Amino acid sequence: MDYSCLDDNTSNNNNNTSETLSMSTKKTPSPPPQAMRLYRMGSGGSSVVLDLENNGVETESRKKLPSSKFKGVVPQPNGRWGAQIYEKHQRVWLGTFNEEEEAAASYDVAVRRFRGRDAAVTNFKSPASDSESAFLEAHSKAEIVDMLRKHTYADELRQSERKFLDGNGKRRKTATTVNENDGVSREVLFEKTVTPSDVGKLNRLVIPKQHAEKHFPLPETATTTKGVLINLEDRTGKVWRFRYSYWNSSQSYVLTKGWSRFVKEKGLRAGDAVCFERSTGPDRQLYIDWKVRSGTEVINPVQNVVRLFGVNIFNAATNAKTNDECGGEKRSREVDLFALGCSKKQAIINAL
DNA sequence: CCCTGTGTTGAA
DNA sequence: TCAACACAGGGG
């Protein structure tokens, strides 16, 4: 606090964050926020500074970022909002959002998953429906965090609920651990053995034209623009969102944005295969699965199981999603999962 | 180059 | 636990 720059007032006030009123749009695409230009990027309000000679006033050039009135919400230099929750002395990042309220709602979801259904400290104190509570309990913290970061939580919750109801009321126990495999039927659309460039740094997977045109026809409008976003669920129940588009330059259909994350998390290597499937049900949900290259001698028994995707041999239940053989070794479970999308894990210090 | 999300710290 | 601040590094 030493360097309290004290630019005249402005400091507090935040109360009126108002402005945001434009309720017109609910989801709001994302036109850049209003005054983003104000904030200095990078080092934001570098300590010191200010005053200088000049007028001694200065003020304007770099204001402190506006505080949020919501818990777990922090401002980002570019005018967007971040959401975070703490657990065990560690911050768990919940993603960035265009709207402050969106970030606040994400915090609410996280706090229920992390601290229980009756966590009192939510921003919008909704009671938490039974179905949502069930949904939360059916997924690991890491999965929920992942959905929040990818902004897919609402979609997945909705899908989960309709599935639970199931037209005939013959509720199956889907609630527990994912594993859709059992009852729900799905058809295999096609499979591709990935090439070195599919798993390299290009962040793209080429979809063989024949399959692309047969199963993933791209709307005319999309071919000219930037393509479309598609959601695919993997064997752990995690939903992946990729950009799907057509590259005129190479006359190819490709999955781009988001693809490298999948490659990284699953530890895909050239020669492995990715398989695309689709629910035969009315929802037409898409799925993506992967198999390690058959032929190579399996390094460890776990991979054997992986090879037989589609069949739930290994009780994936409980720990399910740990998959990754990336690291090769497992340490504490829950915590480790957060290393997932992120790069470094750091701290696990405690345990003592 | 831009922006996310982590490193870090002081306060609650 | 939490938010403010700064900015390294990832991603486009």
Tab-separated table of C-alpha atoms (C1' of nucleotides) in Angstrom:
chain	number	residue	atom	x	y	z
A	1	MET	CA	0.000	0.000	0.000
A	2	ASP	CA	2.909	2.197	0.280
A	3	TYR	CA	2.398	3.381	-3.167
A	4	SER	CA	-1.103	4.448	-2.821
A	5	CYS	CA	-1.246	6.687	-5.725
A	6	LEU	CA	-4.369	8.251	-4.655
A	7	ASP	CA	-5.595	9.630	-7.844
A	8	ASP	CA	-8.188	11.940	-6.575
A	9	ASN	CA	-11.443	10.362	-5.917
A	10	THR	CA	-12.561	7.821	-8.408
A	11	SER	CA	-11.074	5.329	-6.099
A	12	ASN	CA	-14.157	3.956	-4.556
A	13	ASN	CA	-17.290	4.867	-6.328
A	14	ASN	CA	-17.289	1.640	-8.235
A	15	ASN	CA	-20.699	1.302	-6.803
A	16	ASN	CA	-22.071	2.694	-9.937
A	17	THR	CA	-20.491	0.280	-12.234
A	18	SER	CA	-23.747	0.813	-13.897
A	19	GLU	CA	-23.386	1.438	-17.509
A	20	THR	CA	-23.742	-2.190	-18.000
A	21	LEU	CA	-27.374	-1.681	-18.237
A	22	SER	CA	-27.679	-2.698	-21.762
A	23	MET	CA	-29.690	-5.681	-20.857
A	24	SER	CA	-30.785	-5.865	-24.374
A	25	THR	CA	-28.438	-8.636	-25.116
A	26	LYS	CA	-28.202	-11.424	-22.704
A	27	LYS	CA	-25.350	-13.404	-23.889
A	28	THR	CA	-23.775	-10.580	-25.654
A	29	PRO	CA	-21.275	-11.546	-28.155
A	30	SER	CA	-18.497	-9.409	-27.147
A	31	PRO	CA	-18.035	-6.114	-28.613
A	32	PRO	CA	-15.166	-4.603	-26.835
A	33	PRO	CA	-16.159	-2.974	-23.659
A	34	GLN	CA	-16.541	0.673	-23.525
A	35	ALA	CA	-13.609	2.446	-22.114
A	36	MET	CA	-11.075	-0.197	-22.513
A	37	ARG	CA	-8.807	2.348	-23.923
A	38	LEU	CA	-8.286	3.827	-20.548
A	39	TYR	CA	-6.309	1.125	-18.975
A	40	ARG	CA	-2.739	0.850	-19.677
A	41	MET	CA	-2.031	-2.649	-20.635
A	42	GLY	CA	0.759	-4.678	-19.417
A	43	SER	CA	1.999	-3.305	-16.239
A	44	GLY	CA	-1.251	-1.683	-15.480
A	45	GLY	CA	-0.910	0.954	-12.869
A	46	SER	CA	2.708	0.579	-12.274
A	47	SER	CA	3.393	1.445	-8.748
A	48	VAL	CA	5.051	4.755	-8.392
A	49	VAL	CA	4.428	6.960	-11.333
A	50	LEU	CA	1.861	9.611	-11.152
A	51	ASP	CA	2.525	12.986	-10.024
A	52	LEU	CA	5.660	13.699	-11.943
A	53	GLU	CA	5.932	17.258	-12.611
A	54	ASN	CA	3.674	17.971	-15.415
A	55	ASN	CA	0.624	19.131	-13.632
A	56	GLY	CA	1.132	17.125	-10.643
A	57	VAL	CA	-2.215	15.805	-11.435
A	58	GLU	CA	-1.951	13.403	-14.203
A	59	THR	CA	-4.665	11.200	-12.872
A	60	GLU	CA	-6.476	10.155	-15.956
A	61	SER	CA	-3.812	8.281	-17.760
A	62	ARG	CA	-3.970	5.163	-15.694
A	63	LYS	CA	-6.642	4.485	-13.249
A	64	LYS	CA	-6.809	1.607	-10.982
A	65	LEU	CA	-8.865	-1.140	-12.347
A	66	PRO	CA	-12.431	-0.962	-11.159
A	67	SER	CA	-13.199	-3.322	-8.338
A	68	SER	CA	-16.072	-5.671	-8.723
A	69	LYS	CA	-18.967	-5.644	-6.383
A	70	PHE	CA	-19.127	-9.402	-6.684
A	71	LYS	CA	-17.254	-11.948	-4.730
A	72	GLY	CA	-14.641	-13.905	-6.580
A	73	VAL	CA	-14.597	-11.467	-9.456
A	74	VAL	CA	-11.539	-9.481	-10.419
A	75	PRO	CA	-11.048	-6.937	-13.164
A	76	GLN	CA	-8.830	-7.623	-16.111
A	77	PRO	CA	-6.701	-4.976	-17.773
A	78	ASN	CA	-8.699	-5.125	-20.957
A	79	GLY	CA	-12.019	-4.413	-19.339
A	80	ARG	CA	-13.147	-7.976	-18.997
A	81	TRP	CA	-13.651	-9.848	-15.750
A	82	GLY	CA	-11.920	-12.809	-14.229
A	83	ALA	CA	-13.415	-15.233	-11.748
A	84	GLN	CA	-11.491	-17.110	-9.136
A	85	ILE	CA	-12.013	-19.102	-6.004
A	86	TYR	CA	-9.557	-20.105	-3.347
A	87	GLU	CA	-9.049	-23.427	-1.789
A	88	LYS	CA	-6.285	-24.686	0.357
A	89	HIS	CA	-4.206	-21.565	-0.022
A	90	GLN	CA	-4.360	-21.845	-3.736
A	91	ARG	CA	-6.228	-19.854	-6.264
A	92	VAL	CA	-8.276	-21.745	-8.789
A	93	TRP	CA	-8.852	-19.661	-11.860
A	94	LEU	CA	-12.352	-19.910	-13.261
A	95	GLY	CA	-11.831	-18.048	-16.476
A	96	THR	CA	-12.452	-14.638	-17.951
A	97	PHE	CA	-15.753	-13.174	-19.005
A	98	ASN	CA	-17.123	-10.206	-20.837
A	99	GLU	CA	-19.748	-9.482	-18.260
A	100	GLU	CA	-19.130	-8.980	-14.604
A	101	GLU	CA	-22.301	-10.848	-13.758
A	102	GLU	CA	-21.236	-13.776	-15.815
A	103	ALA	CA	-18.049	-14.035	-13.837
A	104	ALA	CA	-19.996	-13.720	-10.620
A	105	ALA	CA	-22.329	-16.512	-11.632
A	106	SER	CA	-19.373	-18.696	-12.444
A	107	TYR	CA	-17.994	-18.110	-9.016
A	108	ASP	CA	-21.338	-19.161	-7.607
A	109	VAL	CA	-21.208	-22.437	-9.445
A	110	ALA	CA	-17.688	-23.087	-8.271
A	111	VAL	CA	-18.384	-22.245	-4.685
A	112	ARG	CA	-21.185	-24.771	-4.585
A	113	ARG	CA	-19.062	-27.452	-6.062
A	114	PHE	CA	-16.155	-26.656	-3.783
A	115	ARG	CA	-17.918	-25.919	-0.574
A	116	GLY	CA	-21.149	-27.719	-0.803
A	117	ARG	CA	-24.654	-27.126	-1.864
A	118	ASP	CA	-25.430	-24.745	0.895
A	119	ALA	CA	-22.460	-22.552	0.494
A	120	ALA	CA	-23.833	-19.342	1.776
A	121	VAL	CA	-21.560	-16.934	0.093
A	122	THR	CA	-22.914	-16.774	-3.404
A	123	ASN	CA	-23.392	-13.632	-5.399
A	124	PHE	CA	-26.857	-14.442	-6.603
A	125	LYS	CA	-28.252	-16.507	-3.825
A	126	SER	CA	-30.281	-18.970	-5.712
A	127	PRO	CA	-31.131	-22.038	-3.656
A	128	ALA	CA	-29.476	-24.417	-6.038
A	129	SER	CA	-31.920	-26.811	-7.561
A	130	ASP	CA	-31.723	-30.494	-6.918
A	131	SER	CA	-30.896	-31.251	-10.481
A	132	GLU	CA	-28.071	-28.817	-10.527
A	133	SER	CA	-26.733	-30.097	-7.269
A	134	ALA	CA	-26.799	-33.590	-8.662
A	135	PHE	CA	-25.003	-32.389	-11.725
A	136	LEU	CA	-22.345	-30.750	-9.646
A	137	GLU	CA	-21.816	-33.808	-7.558
A	138	ALA	CA	-21.546	-35.969	-10.601
A	139	HIS	CA	-18.538	-34.094	-11.834
A	140	SER	CA	-15.139	-33.506	-10.380
A	141	LYS	CA	-14.074	-30.069	-9.380
A	142	ALA	CA	-11.694	-30.007	-12.269
A	143	GLU	CA	-14.455	-30.787	-14.704
A	144	ILE	CA	-16.664	-28.068	-13.378
A	145	VAL	CA	-13.839	-25.578	-13.469
A	146	ASP	CA	-13.115	-26.592	-16.993
A	147	MET	CA	-16.693	-26.002	-18.048
A	148	LEU	CA	-16.647	-22.595	-16.453
A	149	ARG	CA	-13.456	-21.644	-18.151
A	150	LYS	CA	-14.797	-22.760	-21.481
A	151	HIS	CA	-18.182	-21.239	-20.862
A	152	THR	CA	-19.921	-24.521	-21.454
A	153	TYR	CA	-21.361	-25.044	-18.012
A	154	ALA	CA	-24.854	-23.914	-18.886
A	155	ASP	CA	-24.995	-26.120	-21.939
A	156	GLU	CA	-23.761	-29.166	-20.174
A	157	LEU	CA	-26.081	-28.688	-17.280
A	158	ARG	CA	-28.987	-28.363	-19.630
A	159	GLN	CA	-28.074	-31.465	-21.534
A	160	SER	CA	-27.606	-33.347	-18.350
A	161	GLU	CA	-31.036	-32.407	-17.166
A	162	ARG	CA	-32.855	-33.434	-20.267
A	163	LYS	CA	-31.005	-36.676	-20.274
A	164	PHE	CA	-31.965	-37.273	-16.724
A	165	LEU	CA	-35.588	-36.807	-17.417
A	166	ASP	CA	-35.449	-39.047	-20.382
A	167	GLY	CA	-38.674	-39.193	-22.259
A	168	ASN	CA	-40.031	-42.254	-20.580
A	169	GLY	CA	-39.178	-41.477	-17.084
A	170	LYS	CA	-37.144	-44.591	-16.874
A	171	ARG	CA	-34.459	-42.831	-15.084
A	172	ARG	CA	-31.216	-44.577	-15.270
A	173	LYS	CA	-28.546	-43.790	-12.882
A	174	THR	CA	-26.663	-41.559	-15.218
A	175	ALA	CA	-26.194	-39.204	-12.402
A	176	THR	CA	-23.155	-40.889	-11.060
A	177	THR	CA	-20.120	-41.041	-13.160
A	178	VAL	CA	-20.514	-39.982	-16.673
A	179	ASN	CA	-20.051	-43.080	-18.748
A	180	GLU	CA	-22.670	-42.566	-21.299
A	181	ASN	CA	-21.562	-45.632	-23.001
A	182	ASP	CA	-23.925	-47.973	-21.435
A	183	GLY	CA	-27.412	-47.416	-22.602
A	184	VAL	CA	-27.226	-44.559	-24.988
A	185	SER	CA	-26.426	-45.650	-28.473
A	186	ARG	CA	-24.169	-43.757	-30.727
A	187	GLU	CA	-22.781	-44.335	-34.138
A	188	VAL	CA	-19.224	-44.049	-35.227
A	189	LEU	CA	-18.921	-41.443	-37.914
A	190	PHE	CA	-15.313	-41.884	-38.833
A	191	GLU	CA	-11.857	-42.234	-37.476
A	192	LYS	CA	-8.587	-40.656	-38.436
A	193	THR	CA	-5.050	-41.613	-37.657
A	194	VAL	CA	-3.374	-38.377	-36.786
A	195	THR	CA	-0.374	-37.139	-38.684
A	196	PRO	CA	2.630	-35.393	-37.207
A	197	SER	CA	1.215	-32.043	-38.155
A	198	ASP	CA	-2.121	-32.894	-36.615
A	199	VAL	CA	-0.402	-33.170	-33.277
A	200	GLY	CA	2.290	-30.587	-33.881
A	201	LYS	CA	2.272	-26.917	-33.247
A	202	LEU	CA	-0.172	-26.026	-35.937
A	203	ASN	CA	-3.142	-26.357	-33.659
A	204	ARG	CA	-5.254	-27.990	-36.275
A	205	LEU	CA	-6.598	-31.336	-37.290
A	206	VAL	CA	-7.357	-31.947	-40.905
A	207	ILE	CA	-10.672	-33.686	-41.380
A	208	PRO	CA	-10.551	-35.847	-44.471
A	209	LYS	CA	-12.726	-34.154	-47.015
A	210	GLN	CA	-14.930	-37.133	-47.672
A	211	HIS	CA	-15.828	-37.425	-44.029
A	212	ALA	CA	-16.113	-33.740	-43.502
A	213	GLU	CA	-18.594	-33.283	-46.301
A	214	LYS	CA	-20.574	-36.294	-45.297
A	215	HIS	CA	-20.833	-35.741	-41.576
A	216	PHE	CA	-19.932	-32.170	-40.916
A	217	PRO	CA	-21.301	-30.144	-43.767
A	218	LEU	CA	-20.320	-26.557	-43.326
A	219	PRO	CA	-23.003	-23.945	-43.919
A	220	GLU	CA	-22.296	-21.782	-46.900
A	221	THR	CA	-22.050	-18.743	-44.746
A	222	ALA	CA	-19.472	-20.436	-42.610
A	223	THR	CA	-17.190	-21.381	-45.411
A	224	THR	CA	-16.613	-17.814	-46.255
A	225	THR	CA	-16.252	-16.581	-42.730
A	226	LYS	CA	-14.442	-18.199	-39.916
A	227	GLY	CA	-16.307	-21.411	-39.707
A	228	VAL	CA	-18.343	-22.582	-36.777
A	229	LEU	CA	-17.838	-23.753	-33.248
A	230	ILE	CA	-18.650	-27.346	-32.495
A	231	ASN	CA	-18.886	-29.135	-29.189
A	232	LEU	CA	-17.753	-32.691	-28.722
A	233	GLU	CA	-17.916	-34.686	-25.554
A	234	ASP	CA	-15.145	-37.064	-24.652
A	235	ARG	CA	-15.199	-40.285	-22.736
A	236	THR	CA	-14.861	-38.534	-19.438
A	237	GLY	CA	-17.845	-36.365	-20.073
A	238	LYS	CA	-15.743	-33.336	-20.715
A	239	VAL	CA	-16.912	-31.136	-23.533
A	240	TRP	CA	-14.455	-29.798	-26.034
A	241	ARG	CA	-15.168	-26.866	-28.236
A	242	PHE	CA	-13.304	-26.503	-31.478
A	243	ARG	CA	-13.516	-24.144	-34.352
A	244	TYR	CA	-14.409	-26.015	-37.478
A	245	SER	CA	-13.731	-24.348	-40.788
A	246	TYR	CA	-12.611	-24.709	-44.337
A	247	TRP	CA	-9.269	-23.456	-45.504
A	248	ASN	CA	-9.397	-22.319	-49.042
A	249	SER	CA	-5.673	-22.201	-49.268
A	250	SER	CA	-5.316	-25.887	-48.750
A	251	GLN	CA	-8.787	-26.948	-49.729
A	252	SER	CA	-9.124	-28.634	-46.396
A	253	TYR	CA	-11.617	-28.929	-43.604
A	254	VAL	CA	-10.001	-28.396	-40.256
A	255	LEU	CA	-10.569	-28.254	-36.556
A	256	THR	CA	-8.513	-25.380	-35.256
A	257	LYS	CA	-9.004	-23.365	-32.167
A	258	GLY	CA	-9.022	-25.602	-29.142
A	259	TRP	CA	-7.489	-28.571	-30.877
A	260	SER	CA	-4.056	-28.303	-29.368
A	261	ARG	CA	-5.471	-28.449	-25.906
A	262	PHE	CA	-7.057	-31.740	-26.708
A	263	VAL	CA	-3.822	-33.060	-28.136
A	264	LYS	CA	-1.988	-31.972	-25.079
A	265	GLU	CA	-4.386	-33.320	-22.539
A	266	LYS	CA	-4.772	-36.680	-24.176
A	267	GLY	CA	-1.111	-36.924	-24.990
A	268	LEU	CA	-1.874	-37.634	-28.617
A	269	ARG	CA	1.036	-38.551	-30.825
A	270	ALA	CA	1.361	-39.176	-34.504
A	271	GLY	CA	-0.090	-42.522	-35.332
A	272	ASP	CA	-2.730	-42.407	-32.665
A	273	ALA	CA	-6.300	-42.127	-33.780
A	274	VAL	CA	-9.195	-39.857	-33.043
A	275	CYS	CA	-12.685	-41.106	-33.495
A	276	PHE	CA	-15.804	-39.057	-34.078
A	277	GLU	CA	-19.151	-40.370	-33.016
A	278	ARG	CA	-22.656	-39.106	-32.750
A	279	SER	CA	-25.548	-39.962	-30.539
A	280	THR	CA	-28.340	-41.579	-32.460
A	281	GLY	CA	-30.755	-39.897	-30.148
A	282	PRO	CA	-32.567	-36.724	-30.944
A	283	ASP	CA	-29.890	-34.556	-29.500
A	284	ARG	CA	-27.348	-35.693	-32.031
A	285	GLN	CA	-24.641	-35.021	-29.531
A	286	LEU	CA	-21.173	-35.347	-30.972
A	287	TYR	CA	-18.416	-37.251	-29.257
A	288	ILE	CA	-14.726	-37.474	-29.720
A	289	ASP	CA	-12.556	-40.300	-28.573
A	290	TRP	CA	-8.949	-41.302	-29.053
A	291	LYS	CA	-6.836	-44.403	-29.141
A	292	VAL	CA	-3.140	-44.814	-28.940
A	293	ARG	CA	-1.499	-46.288	-31.946
A	294	SER	CA	-2.022	-49.976	-31.917
A	295	GLY	CA	0.988	-51.923	-32.840
A	296	THR	CA	3.421	-50.207	-30.628
A	297	GLU	CA	4.019	-52.189	-27.617
A	298	VAL	CA	2.166	-50.823	-24.825
A	299	ILE	CA	4.265	-49.269	-22.250
A	300	ASN	CA	2.035	-49.872	-19.360
A	301	PRO	CA	-1.133	-51.714	-18.650
A	302	VAL	CA	-3.207	-48.635	-18.377
A	303	GLN	CA	-2.850	-47.967	-22.025
A	304	ASN	CA	-4.233	-51.325	-22.798
A	305	VAL	CA	-7.398	-50.188	-21.392
A	306	VAL	CA	-7.343	-47.032	-23.311
A	307	ARG	CA	-7.042	-48.865	-26.516
A	308	LEU	CA	-10.367	-50.412	-26.049
A	309	PHE	CA	-12.169	-47.199	-25.930
A	310	GLY	CA	-15.820	-47.430	-26.112
A	311	VAL	CA	-15.769	-50.207	-23.664
A	312	ASN	CA	-15.617	-49.362	-20.097
A	313	ILE	CA	-13.350	-51.955	-18.769
A	314	PHE	CA	-11.274	-50.143	-16.381
A	315	ASN	CA	-13.568	-48.735	-13.859
A	316	ALA	CA	-13.146	-45.230	-14.892
A	317	ALA	CA	-15.586	-44.219	-12.307
A	318	THR	CA	-14.152	-42.505	-9.349
A	319	ASN	CA	-10.996	-41.136	-10.712
A	320	ALA	CA	-12.097	-41.341	-14.220
A	321	LYS	CA	-10.629	-38.403	-15.845
A	322	THR	CA	-7.102	-38.677	-14.699
A	323	ASN	CA	-6.299	-40.421	-17.903
A	324	ASP	CA	-3.260	-38.581	-19.032
A	325	GLU	CA	-0.337	-40.685	-19.142
A	326	CYS	CA	1.244	-37.514	-20.000
A	327	GLY	CA	2.956	-37.257	-16.730
A	328	GLY	CA	3.095	-40.934	-16.390
A	329	GLU	CA	2.774	-40.871	-12.731
A	330	LYS	CA	0.050	-39.811	-10.503
A	331	ARG	CA	0.250	-37.922	-7.389
A	332	SER	CA	-2.416	-36.586	-5.246
A	333	ARG	CA	-5.540	-36.800	-7.250
A	334	GLU	CA	-7.758	-33.869	-6.905
A	335	VAL	CA	-5.060	-31.282	-6.852
A	336	ASP	CA	-3.276	-32.793	-9.717
A	337	LEU	CA	-6.287	-32.476	-11.890
A	338	PHE	CA	-6.019	-28.790	-11.934
A	339	ALA	CA	-2.779	-28.982	-13.708
A	340	LEU	CA	-4.948	-30.069	-16.512
A	341	GLY	CA	-5.435	-27.097	-18.717
A	342	CYS	CA	-2.694	-25.169	-17.161
A	343	SER	CA	0.929	-25.572	-17.647
A	344	LYS	CA	2.525	-25.822	-14.326
A	345	LYS	CA	1.227	-27.410	-11.260
A	346	GLN	CA	3.326	-25.952	-8.566
A	347	ALA	CA	2.603	-26.201	-4.986
A	348	ILE	CA	1.454	-29.316	-3.474
A	349	ILE	CA	3.642	-28.339	-0.748
A	350	ASN	CA	1.316	-28.979	2.028
A	351	ALA	CA	0.550	-32.565	2.512
A	352	LEU	CA	2.819	-32.370	5.453
B	1	DC	C1'	0.981	-8.000	-30.219
B	2	DC	C1'	-2.640	-8.864	-27.041
B	3	DC	C1'	-4.664	-10.941	-23.255
B	4	DT	C1'	-4.991	-14.560	-19.985
B	5	DG	C1'	-4.055	-16.276	-15.830
B	6	DT	C1'	-0.164	-16.772	-12.482
B	7	DG	C1'	3.187	-14.793	-9.022
B	8	DT	C1'	2.894	-12.297	-5.121
B	9	DT	C1'	1.637	-9.481	-1.345
B	10	DG	C1'	-1.011	-7.139	2.274
B	11	DA	C1'	-5.426	-7.054	4.452
B	12	DA	C1'	-9.465	-9.085	6.329
C	1	DT	C1'	-9.374	-16.445	2.131
C	2	DC	C1'	-9.435	-12.813	-0.725
C	3	DA	C1'	-8.576	-9.083	-3.991
C	4	DA	C1'	-5.105	-5.787	-5.945
C	5	DC	C1'	-1.312	-5.307	-8.628
C	6	DA	C1'	2.207	-6.507	-12.004
C	7	DC	C1'	3.647	-8.929	-15.805
C	8	DA	C1'	5.630	-13.544	-18.017
C	9	DG	C1'	4.448	-16.161	-21.432
C	10	DG	C1'	0.906	-18.400	-24.351
C	11	DG	C1'	-1.874	-17.976	-28.215
C	12	DG	C1'	-3.427	-15.962	-32.396
